[in-house]
Short mmCIF file of C-alpha atoms and ligand atoms in Angstrom, two decimals:
data_model
loop_
_atom_site.label_atom_id
_atom_site.label_comp_id
_atom_site.label_asym_id
_atom_site.label_seq_id
_atom_site.Cartn_x
_atom_site.Cartn_y
_atom_site.Cartn_z
CA MET A 1 5.03 -8.21 -16.49
CA SER A 2 3.25 -8.34 -13.11
CA SER A 3 3.24 -12.11 -12.65
CA ARG A 4 6.99 -12.53 -13.79
CA ALA A 5 8.28 -10.79 -10.73
CA ASN A 6 6.44 -13.31 -8.55
CA ASP A 7 8.09 -16.06 -10.36
CA ILE A 8 10.86 -15.97 -7.91
CA ARG A 9 11.49 -19.87 -8.19
CA ARG A 10 12.40 -19.63 -11.92
CA TYR A 11 14.89 -16.59 -11.40
CA ARG A 12 16.57 -18.30 -8.33
CA GLU A 13 17.04 -21.76 -9.97
CA ASP A 14 18.83 -20.55 -13.13
CA VAL A 15 21.46 -17.80 -13.61
CA SER A 16 20.50 -17.76 -17.20
CA GLU A 17 17.39 -15.94 -16.10
CA SER A 18 19.58 -13.12 -15.28
CA HIS A 19 18.66 -11.20 -18.34
CA ALA A 20 14.84 -11.66 -17.83
CA LEU A 21 15.17 -10.41 -14.27
CA LEU A 22 17.39 -7.55 -15.20
CA ALA A 23 14.72 -6.46 -17.88
CA HIS A 24 12.01 -6.70 -15.43
CA TYR A 25 14.00 -4.65 -12.91
CA ARG A 26 14.28 -2.06 -15.54
CA GLU A 27 10.59 -2.07 -16.48
CA VAL A 28 9.68 -1.62 -12.81
CA ARG A 29 12.23 1.27 -12.18
CA GLY A 30 10.92 3.09 -15.25
CA VAL A 31 7.23 2.91 -13.87
CA SER A 32 8.46 5.07 -10.78
CA GLU A 33 10.03 7.80 -12.90
CA ARG A 34 6.86 7.78 -15.21
CA LEU A 35 4.56 8.31 -12.02
CA CYS A 36 6.75 11.38 -11.11
CA ALA A 37 6.83 12.77 -14.62
CA PRO A 38 3.92 15.14 -14.20
CA LEU A 39 5.35 16.82 -11.00
CA LEU A 40 7.34 19.92 -10.72
CA ALA A 41 10.76 19.77 -8.92
CA GLU A 42 8.99 21.93 -6.29
CA ASP A 43 6.16 19.17 -5.79
CA CYS A 44 8.84 16.54 -5.35
CA CYS A 45 10.25 18.26 -2.04
CA MET A 46 7.01 18.63 -0.21
CA GLN A 47 6.21 16.62 3.13
CA THR A 48 2.67 17.90 4.12
CA MET A 49 2.71 15.60 7.24
CA PRO A 50 5.00 13.37 8.81
CA ASP A 51 3.70 10.19 7.22
CA VAL A 52 3.88 11.72 3.77
CA SER A 53 7.38 11.37 2.12
CA PRO A 54 8.41 13.75 -0.68
CA PRO A 55 8.31 12.15 -3.99
CA LYS A 56 12.28 12.94 -4.38
CA TRP A 57 12.69 10.90 -1.12
CA HIS A 58 10.74 7.76 -2.50
CA LEU A 59 12.86 8.04 -5.66
CA ALA A 60 16.09 8.04 -3.79
CA HIS A 61 14.95 5.65 -0.96
CA VAL A 62 14.03 2.77 -3.47
CA SER A 63 17.51 3.11 -4.89
CA TRP A 64 19.18 3.19 -1.48
CA PHE A 65 17.36 -0.17 -0.97
CA PHE A 66 19.17 -1.76 -3.95
CA GLU A 67 22.49 -0.14 -2.78
CA THR A 68 22.27 -1.33 0.64
CA PHE A 69 20.80 -4.82 0.37
CA VAL A 70 21.99 -5.99 -3.12
CA LEU A 71 25.03 -3.92 -4.37
CA LYS A 72 27.00 -3.44 -1.24
CA PRO A 73 26.82 -7.05 -0.10
CA LEU A 74 26.97 -8.69 -3.37
CA LEU A 75 29.32 -6.40 -5.81
CA PRO A 76 32.69 -6.13 -4.48
CA ALA A 77 33.74 -3.46 -6.70
CA TYR A 78 30.69 -1.32 -5.88
CA ARG A 79 31.50 2.24 -5.01
CA GLU A 80 28.94 4.35 -3.31
CA PHE A 81 27.28 7.45 -5.23
CA HIS A 82 27.46 9.72 -2.17
CA PRO A 83 28.59 9.23 1.31
CA TRP A 84 25.56 11.02 2.95
CA PHE A 85 22.78 9.15 1.03
CA ALA A 86 23.06 6.09 3.06
CA VAL A 87 21.80 8.18 6.02
CA LEU A 88 19.45 10.61 4.07
CA PHE A 89 17.66 7.70 2.40
CA ASN A 90 17.65 5.09 5.10
CA SER A 91 14.06 4.66 6.06
CA TYR A 92 13.92 2.66 9.31
CA TYR A 93 16.51 -0.04 9.11
CA GLU A 94 18.64 0.29 12.38
CA GLY A 95 20.93 -2.47 11.27
CA ALA A 96 21.85 -0.32 8.18
CA GLY A 97 23.14 2.45 10.51
CA ALA A 98 22.19 6.18 11.05
CA MET A 99 19.05 7.59 9.46
CA HIS A 100 17.64 10.95 8.81
CA PRO A 101 14.43 11.59 10.93
CA ARG A 102 11.31 10.57 9.02
CA ALA A 103 9.38 13.69 9.85
CA GLN A 104 12.14 16.05 8.54
CA ARG A 105 12.40 14.44 5.14
CA GLY A 106 10.74 17.70 3.76
CA PHE A 107 14.02 19.52 5.05
CA LEU A 108 15.99 17.97 2.24
CA SER A 109 16.15 20.81 -0.37
CA ARG A 110 19.45 19.21 -1.17
CA PRO A 111 20.46 16.92 -2.93
CA PRO A 112 18.51 18.59 -5.90
CA LEU A 113 16.02 16.38 -7.75
CA GLU A 114 18.66 15.90 -10.79
CA GLN A 115 21.06 14.52 -8.44
CA VAL A 116 18.78 11.96 -7.31
CA TYR A 117 17.93 10.95 -10.95
CA ASP A 118 21.71 10.58 -11.45
CA TYR A 119 21.78 8.38 -8.25
CA ARG A 120 18.90 6.30 -9.94
CA ARG A 121 21.21 6.08 -13.05
CA HIS A 122 24.00 4.92 -11.01
CA ILE A 123 22.40 2.23 -9.06
CA ASP A 124 20.88 0.97 -12.33
CA GLU A 125 24.25 0.79 -14.18
CA GLN A 126 25.74 -1.00 -11.06
CA MET A 127 22.77 -3.43 -10.95
CA ALA A 128 23.58 -4.16 -14.63
CA THR A 129 27.21 -4.83 -13.99
CA LEU A 130 26.36 -7.15 -11.14
CA PHE A 131 23.98 -9.04 -13.27
CA GLU A 132 26.38 -9.28 -16.23
CA ALA A 133 29.03 -11.16 -14.26
CA ALA A 134 26.71 -12.69 -11.70
CA PRO A 135 28.75 -15.50 -10.08
CA GLU A 136 26.58 -18.53 -10.11
CA ALA A 137 27.34 -19.51 -6.39
CA GLN A 138 25.75 -16.18 -5.46
CA TRP A 139 22.91 -16.10 -8.00
CA ARG A 140 20.31 -17.31 -5.75
CA ASP A 141 21.01 -14.57 -3.20
CA ILE A 142 21.25 -11.96 -6.08
CA ALA A 143 17.92 -13.04 -7.50
CA PHE A 144 16.13 -13.08 -4.32
CA ARG A 145 17.26 -9.64 -2.95
CA THR A 146 16.56 -8.14 -6.53
CA VAL A 147 12.88 -9.48 -6.46
CA LEU A 148 12.39 -8.22 -2.95
CA GLY A 149 13.88 -4.85 -3.93
CA ILE A 150 11.39 -4.79 -7.07
CA HIS A 151 8.60 -5.44 -4.75
CA HIS A 152 9.72 -2.83 -2.32
CA GLU A 153 9.77 -0.29 -5.23
CA GLN A 154 6.20 -1.38 -6.14
CA GLN A 155 5.09 -0.71 -2.80
CA HIS A 156 6.61 2.62 -2.92
CA GLN A 157 4.98 3.30 -6.27
CA GLU A 158 1.64 3.24 -4.47
CA LEU A 159 2.79 5.37 -1.69
CA LEU A 160 3.98 7.81 -4.31
CA LEU A 161 0.44 8.31 -5.68
CA THR A 162 -0.93 8.30 -1.99
CA ASP A 163 1.44 11.04 -0.95
CA ILE A 164 1.11 13.01 -4.14
CA LYS A 165 -2.70 13.04 -3.45
CA HIS A 166 -1.86 14.32 -0.03
CA ILE A 167 0.58 16.99 -1.33
CA PHE A 168 -1.95 18.14 -3.88
CA ALA A 169 -4.77 18.31 -1.61
CA SER A 170 -2.83 20.49 0.82
CA GLN A 171 -2.15 22.89 -2.12
CA PRO A 172 -4.89 25.82 -2.33
CA LEU A 173 -4.67 25.67 -6.09
CA ARG A 174 -5.64 21.89 -6.04
CA PRO A 175 -3.60 20.88 -8.96
CA VAL A 176 -4.60 18.10 -11.32
CA TYR A 177 -2.08 14.96 -11.39
CA LYS A 178 -3.82 13.59 -14.19
CA GLU A 179 -6.66 14.58 -16.33
CA SER A 180 -9.31 11.98 -16.32
CA LEU A 181 -12.30 11.30 -18.29
CA LEU A 182 -14.26 9.29 -15.78
CA GLU A 183 -17.10 7.33 -17.15
CA ALA A 184 -20.69 8.22 -16.28
CA SER A 185 -21.40 6.62 -13.06
CA THR A 186 -24.18 3.95 -12.68
CA PRO A 187 -25.77 2.79 -9.24
CA ALA A 188 -23.66 -0.07 -7.61
CA PRO A 189 -25.51 -3.29 -7.61
CA ALA A 190 -27.57 -4.19 -4.39
CA LEU A 191 -25.24 -5.43 -1.62
CA THR A 192 -25.90 -9.03 -1.21
CA TRP A 193 -24.27 -11.64 1.36
CA HIS A 194 -21.98 -14.72 0.70
CA ASP A 195 -21.86 -17.28 3.11
CA PHE A 196 -18.95 -19.27 4.20
CA PRO A 197 -19.37 -22.56 6.27
CA GLY A 198 -17.50 -22.47 9.67
CA GLY A 199 -14.52 -25.29 9.96
CA LEU A 200 -11.02 -25.73 9.80
CA TYR A 201 -9.13 -23.74 7.09
CA GLU A 202 -5.47 -22.93 6.07
CA ILE A 203 -4.19 -19.31 5.44
CA GLY A 204 -1.10 -17.73 4.81
CA HIS A 205 1.19 -17.90 1.56
CA ASP A 206 1.32 -21.17 -0.25
CA GLY A 207 3.52 -22.03 -3.02
CA GLU A 208 6.86 -20.78 -4.41
CA ASP A 209 5.86 -17.46 -5.85
CA PHE A 210 7.01 -14.38 -4.03
CA CYS A 211 5.60 -13.20 -0.84
CA TYR A 212 6.58 -10.98 2.23
CA ASP A 213 7.77 -12.81 5.38
CA ASN A 214 4.73 -11.59 7.26
CA GLU A 215 2.52 -13.87 5.15
CA THR A 216 4.09 -17.05 6.37
CA PRO A 217 4.08 -19.71 7.64
CA ARG A 218 0.89 -21.19 6.24
CA HIS A 219 -1.23 -22.37 9.19
CA ARG A 220 -4.54 -23.77 10.13
CA VAL A 221 -7.39 -21.54 11.59
CA TYR A 222 -10.74 -22.47 12.74
CA LEU A 223 -13.48 -20.24 11.76
CA GLU A 224 -17.09 -19.89 12.65
CA ALA A 225 -19.58 -19.63 9.78
CA PHE A 226 -19.45 -15.98 8.48
CA ARG A 227 -20.92 -14.03 5.78
CA LEU A 228 -19.14 -11.31 3.62
CA ALA A 229 -20.79 -8.48 1.81
CA SER A 230 -20.66 -8.64 -2.00
CA ARG A 231 -18.83 -5.17 -2.49
CA PRO A 232 -17.45 -2.51 -0.53
CA VAL A 233 -19.61 0.25 1.30
CA THR A 234 -20.47 3.01 -1.11
CA ASN A 235 -20.25 6.90 -0.69
CA GLY A 236 -24.03 6.93 -0.87
CA GLU A 237 -24.27 4.34 2.02
CA TYR A 238 -21.69 6.16 4.04
CA LEU A 239 -23.55 9.48 3.48
CA GLU A 240 -26.61 7.71 5.25
CA PHE A 241 -24.27 6.87 8.21
CA MET A 242 -23.17 10.67 8.22
CA ALA A 243 -26.77 11.97 7.73
CA ALA A 244 -27.83 9.59 10.87
CA GLY A 245 -25.26 11.62 13.03
CA GLY A 246 -22.58 8.99 12.52
CA TYR A 247 -19.76 11.47 13.63
CA ARG A 248 -21.83 12.80 16.31
CA HIS A 249 -23.03 9.72 18.40
CA ALA A 250 -20.57 8.08 20.86
CA GLU A 251 -22.47 4.77 20.78
CA TYR A 252 -21.12 3.98 17.39
CA TRP A 253 -17.34 4.35 18.23
CA LEU A 254 -14.67 2.64 19.98
CA SER A 255 -13.36 4.61 22.81
CA GLU A 256 -10.20 5.42 21.06
CA GLY A 257 -12.25 6.22 17.75
CA TRP A 258 -14.52 8.68 19.54
CA ARG A 259 -11.57 10.49 21.28
CA THR A 260 -10.07 10.78 17.76
CA VAL A 261 -13.25 12.09 16.15
CA ARG A 262 -13.43 14.75 18.82
CA GLU A 263 -9.62 15.76 18.76
CA LYS A 264 -9.45 15.99 15.09
CA LYS A 265 -12.95 17.21 14.66
CA TRP A 266 -13.75 14.57 12.04
CA GLU A 267 -16.94 14.73 10.35
CA ALA A 268 -16.43 13.14 6.83
CA PRO A 269 -13.81 10.92 5.20
CA LEU A 270 -10.38 12.49 4.47
CA TYR A 271 -10.43 15.02 1.52
CA TRP A 272 -14.04 15.65 1.84
CA GLU A 273 -15.33 19.22 1.94
CA ARG A 274 -18.89 20.55 2.01
CA ASP A 275 -19.91 23.70 -0.04
CA GLU A 276 -23.19 25.15 -1.28
CA GLY A 277 -23.33 22.36 -3.99
CA GLY A 278 -22.94 19.48 -1.51
CA TRP A 279 -19.87 17.28 -0.75
CA GLN A 280 -16.85 17.54 -2.81
CA TYR A 281 -13.70 15.62 -2.52
CA MET A 282 -10.12 16.01 -3.92
CA THR A 283 -9.02 13.20 -6.28
CA LEU A 284 -5.72 12.91 -8.41
CA SER A 285 -7.98 14.42 -11.03
CA GLY A 286 -8.60 17.54 -8.89
CA MET A 287 -11.78 18.37 -7.04
CA ARG A 288 -14.93 16.58 -7.97
CA ALA A 289 -18.63 16.00 -6.33
CA VAL A 290 -18.75 13.10 -4.48
CA ASP A 291 -20.05 10.27 -6.59
CA GLU A 292 -22.44 8.09 -4.45
CA ASN A 293 -21.83 4.90 -6.45
CA GLU A 294 -18.07 4.80 -5.59
CA PRO A 295 -16.62 2.85 -2.87
CA VAL A 296 -16.28 5.17 0.10
CA CYS A 297 -12.42 5.89 0.54
CA HIS A 298 -10.11 7.53 2.91
CA VAL A 299 -11.72 6.42 5.94
CA GLY A 300 -9.61 4.90 8.92
CA PHE A 301 -10.26 1.92 10.98
CA TYR A 302 -12.15 3.75 13.64
CA GLU A 303 -14.63 5.04 10.87
CA ALA A 304 -14.88 1.45 9.23
CA ASP A 305 -15.71 0.07 12.70
CA ALA A 306 -18.20 2.72 13.45
CA TYR A 307 -19.96 2.44 10.21
CA ALA A 308 -20.18 -1.46 10.63
CA ARG A 309 -21.47 -1.04 14.18
CA TRP A 310 -24.18 1.60 13.05
CA ALA A 311 -25.13 -0.81 10.24
CA GLY A 312 -25.51 -3.56 12.72
CA LYS A 313 -22.69 -5.54 11.19
CA ARG A 314 -18.83 -6.12 11.74
CA LEU A 315 -15.53 -5.96 9.84
CA PRO A 316 -14.39 -9.30 8.75
CA SER A 317 -11.25 -10.82 10.23
CA GLU A 318 -8.14 -10.98 8.15
CA GLN A 319 -8.67 -14.90 8.15
CA GLU A 320 -12.38 -14.75 6.88
CA TRP A 321 -11.16 -12.32 4.13
CA GLU A 322 -8.43 -14.28 2.92
CA ILE A 323 -10.86 -17.57 2.75
CA ALA A 324 -13.18 -15.54 0.67
CA ALA A 325 -10.68 -14.17 -1.61
CA ARG A 326 -8.49 -17.02 -2.31
CA ASP A 327 -10.67 -18.28 -5.23
CA VAL A 328 -11.26 -14.88 -6.77
CA ALA A 329 -9.07 -13.99 -9.62
CA VAL A 330 -6.58 -11.44 -8.83
CA ALA A 331 -7.76 -8.54 -11.05
CA GLY A 332 -9.70 -5.29 -10.79
CA ASN A 333 -9.21 -1.66 -10.70
CA LEU A 334 -5.49 -1.34 -9.73
CA GLN A 335 -2.85 1.10 -10.61
CA ASP A 336 -2.36 -0.14 -14.14
CA SER A 337 -5.89 1.07 -14.89
CA GLY A 338 -4.47 4.61 -14.76
CA ARG A 339 -7.64 5.70 -13.04
CA TYR A 340 -6.04 6.25 -9.69
CA HIS A 341 -9.63 6.32 -8.12
CA PRO A 342 -12.14 3.90 -6.91
CA ALA A 343 -14.74 2.87 -9.53
CA PRO A 344 -18.29 1.92 -8.88
CA ALA A 345 -19.09 -1.74 -8.76
CA ARG A 346 -20.73 -3.01 -11.97
CA ASP A 347 -21.44 -6.67 -11.30
CA ALA A 348 -23.31 -8.72 -8.98
CA GLY A 349 -21.38 -11.62 -7.06
CA LEU A 350 -18.31 -11.11 -4.76
CA VAL A 351 -16.68 -8.06 -6.58
CA GLN A 352 -13.85 -5.69 -5.92
CA VAL A 353 -12.10 -7.94 -3.74
CA TYR A 354 -8.79 -6.66 -5.28
CA GLY A 355 -8.09 -3.16 -6.25
CA ASP A 356 -10.41 -0.05 -5.60
CA VAL A 357 -9.89 0.33 -1.73
CA TRP A 358 -7.91 -1.44 0.74
CA GLU A 359 -10.34 -3.13 3.11
CA TRP A 360 -10.00 -2.70 6.92
CA THR A 361 -10.32 -5.96 9.00
CA ARG A 362 -10.89 -6.18 12.55
CA SER A 363 -7.52 -7.97 12.88
CA PRO A 364 -4.56 -6.55 14.67
CA TYR A 365 -1.33 -6.86 12.74
CA VAL A 366 0.49 -9.58 14.36
CA SER A 367 2.87 -12.34 13.63
CA TYR A 368 1.41 -15.89 12.42
CA PRO A 369 2.20 -19.03 14.51
CA GLY A 370 5.82 -20.10 13.80
CA PHE A 371 6.70 -16.65 12.01
CA ARG A 372 10.47 -16.06 11.33
CA PRO A 373 11.49 -12.61 9.93
CA LEU A 374 14.14 -12.70 7.20
CA ALA A 375 17.72 -13.17 8.45
CA GLY A 376 19.73 -10.02 9.08
CA THR A 377 18.88 -6.39 8.58
CA LEU A 378 16.10 -7.31 5.97
CA GLY A 379 14.23 -8.92 9.01
CA GLU A 380 13.35 -5.31 9.83
CA TYR A 381 11.12 -4.99 6.95
CA ASN A 382 7.73 -5.99 8.39
CA GLY A 383 8.39 -7.85 11.75
CA LYS A 384 9.15 -5.17 13.91
CA PHE A 385 5.98 -3.25 13.05
CA MET A 386 3.63 -6.02 14.67
CA CYS A 387 2.07 -3.67 17.13
CA SER A 388 -0.76 -1.35 17.39
CA GLN A 389 -1.56 -1.43 13.73
CA MET A 390 -4.59 -3.29 11.87
CA VAL A 391 -4.65 -5.42 8.79
CA LEU A 392 -5.86 -4.27 5.40
CA ARG A 393 -6.52 -6.63 2.64
CA GLY A 394 -6.94 -6.59 -1.16
CA GLY A 395 -4.97 -3.51 -2.76
CA SER A 396 -6.47 -0.40 -4.08
CA CYS A 397 -6.51 1.73 -7.29
CA THR A 398 -3.07 2.59 -6.62
CA THR A 399 -1.54 -0.88 -6.01
CA PRO A 400 0.54 -2.08 -8.99
CA ALA A 401 -0.77 -5.41 -10.44
CA GLY A 402 1.32 -8.08 -9.65
CA HIS A 403 1.81 -6.75 -6.04
CA ILE A 404 -1.38 -8.04 -4.55
CA ARG A 405 -2.43 -11.36 -3.67
CA SER A 406 -4.95 -13.13 -1.51
CA SER A 407 -2.34 -13.63 1.41
CA TYR A 408 -0.85 -9.83 1.30
CA ARG A 409 -1.26 -8.16 4.57
CA ASN A 410 -1.12 -4.36 4.55
CA PHE A 411 -1.01 -2.64 7.92
CA PHE A 412 -1.78 0.84 9.15
CA TYR A 413 -2.72 2.62 12.35
CA PRO A 414 -6.22 2.86 13.17
CA ALA A 415 -6.63 6.45 12.58
CA ASP A 416 -4.63 6.47 9.29
CA ARG A 417 -6.80 7.82 6.67
CA TRP A 418 -4.49 8.94 3.60
CA GLN A 419 -4.27 5.52 2.14
CA PHE A 420 -6.84 4.56 -0.22
CA SER A 421 -8.64 2.57 2.42
CA GLY A 422 -12.39 1.56 2.52
CA ILE A 423 -15.06 -0.84 4.19
CA ARG A 424 -16.38 -4.30 3.47
CA LEU A 425 -18.85 -5.53 5.86
CA ALA A 426 -19.11 -9.04 7.35
CA GLY A 427 -21.48 -10.74 9.50
CA ASP A 428 -22.28 -13.88 11.66
CA LYS A 429 -24.17 -16.51 10.06
CA GLY A 430 -27.04 -18.46 11.58
FE1 FE2 B 501 10.68 1.55 1.90
#
């Protein structure tokens, strides 16, 4: 399933592919609803911090995306489901008109959840109508926008799990989202270093498969020789940093990071709590003792950078990361594994490049040379956020398979910790 969505060239070239694309659309739409199936209607309304969106809002917003960018421009007979939904479920597209404030998504006790599911049915029916009579002259545009909408919905499927974790972790009852029989943990292989020669490289998306505009254009970069750690930093290794006073010594921290540590009184990754038995953390399977063999998760850029400094290393640049990752098969502990939690590394070699935890890089999220955003309002998807955020690479245990690739650029603010984000060290060679 996952690779088909990327095969945008095949879909675009031939209107007879419309049935295949519609089937794929339905498959991805079904995943969003399955992810919400374990939730109560009350869970679906919660917004536990401004960055978290209620699951109900996610379910509606991804439908709004198809309505706004596929159906309204391309299906002349389309009639909107509800006049207010264009405002309530617009996330950040100024070109699409007014929007409900992000931090007030949790105020939306109305519309009820059932009406949001009715909205989804309405959009699905209208998409089928569009596909049944797709005019050949418009097919390329229909296919492109639909594939973009599918990837957008997959992106929100990761956010759904991320936000459900925050919602459940904020709940005194600490609900279990999914019962999970996690295998007995074994020690991660010793960390080794993989050397890459300096020289001129090309990075950025290559080929005809789907990518976001921010991965283009492909361009040359010069890199000094570097080395990359074989696997992400484990909880056990991170505990050594904590035991060495990592959160108490300013010398490990960037100035902004140290200020944040003191203001927010950080002393461990997000979701960690200490009791008589030691460190515990919230998972989507409830509270558990911290497993020292798993990759450390829910650390922000400031913590990743401080850990690297304490360890005498540094974070990789996004260019280094991409060069190291481009020959690694895109597979790993992704959302489709159903684990929804990082797993200990099992093998030696360059491992866990994809899945488990997003890896913070030291690269600010900026445009590539020659970058052109998508035309029109869709150009707001990525380009306008190219300020003050850092790039993460590789996907996590909540990223859908088929939604990650070596050129994929995720981006968050340096203090953000609620994503499944971790640390892979790099170093200078020589
Ligand atoms: Fe969105």
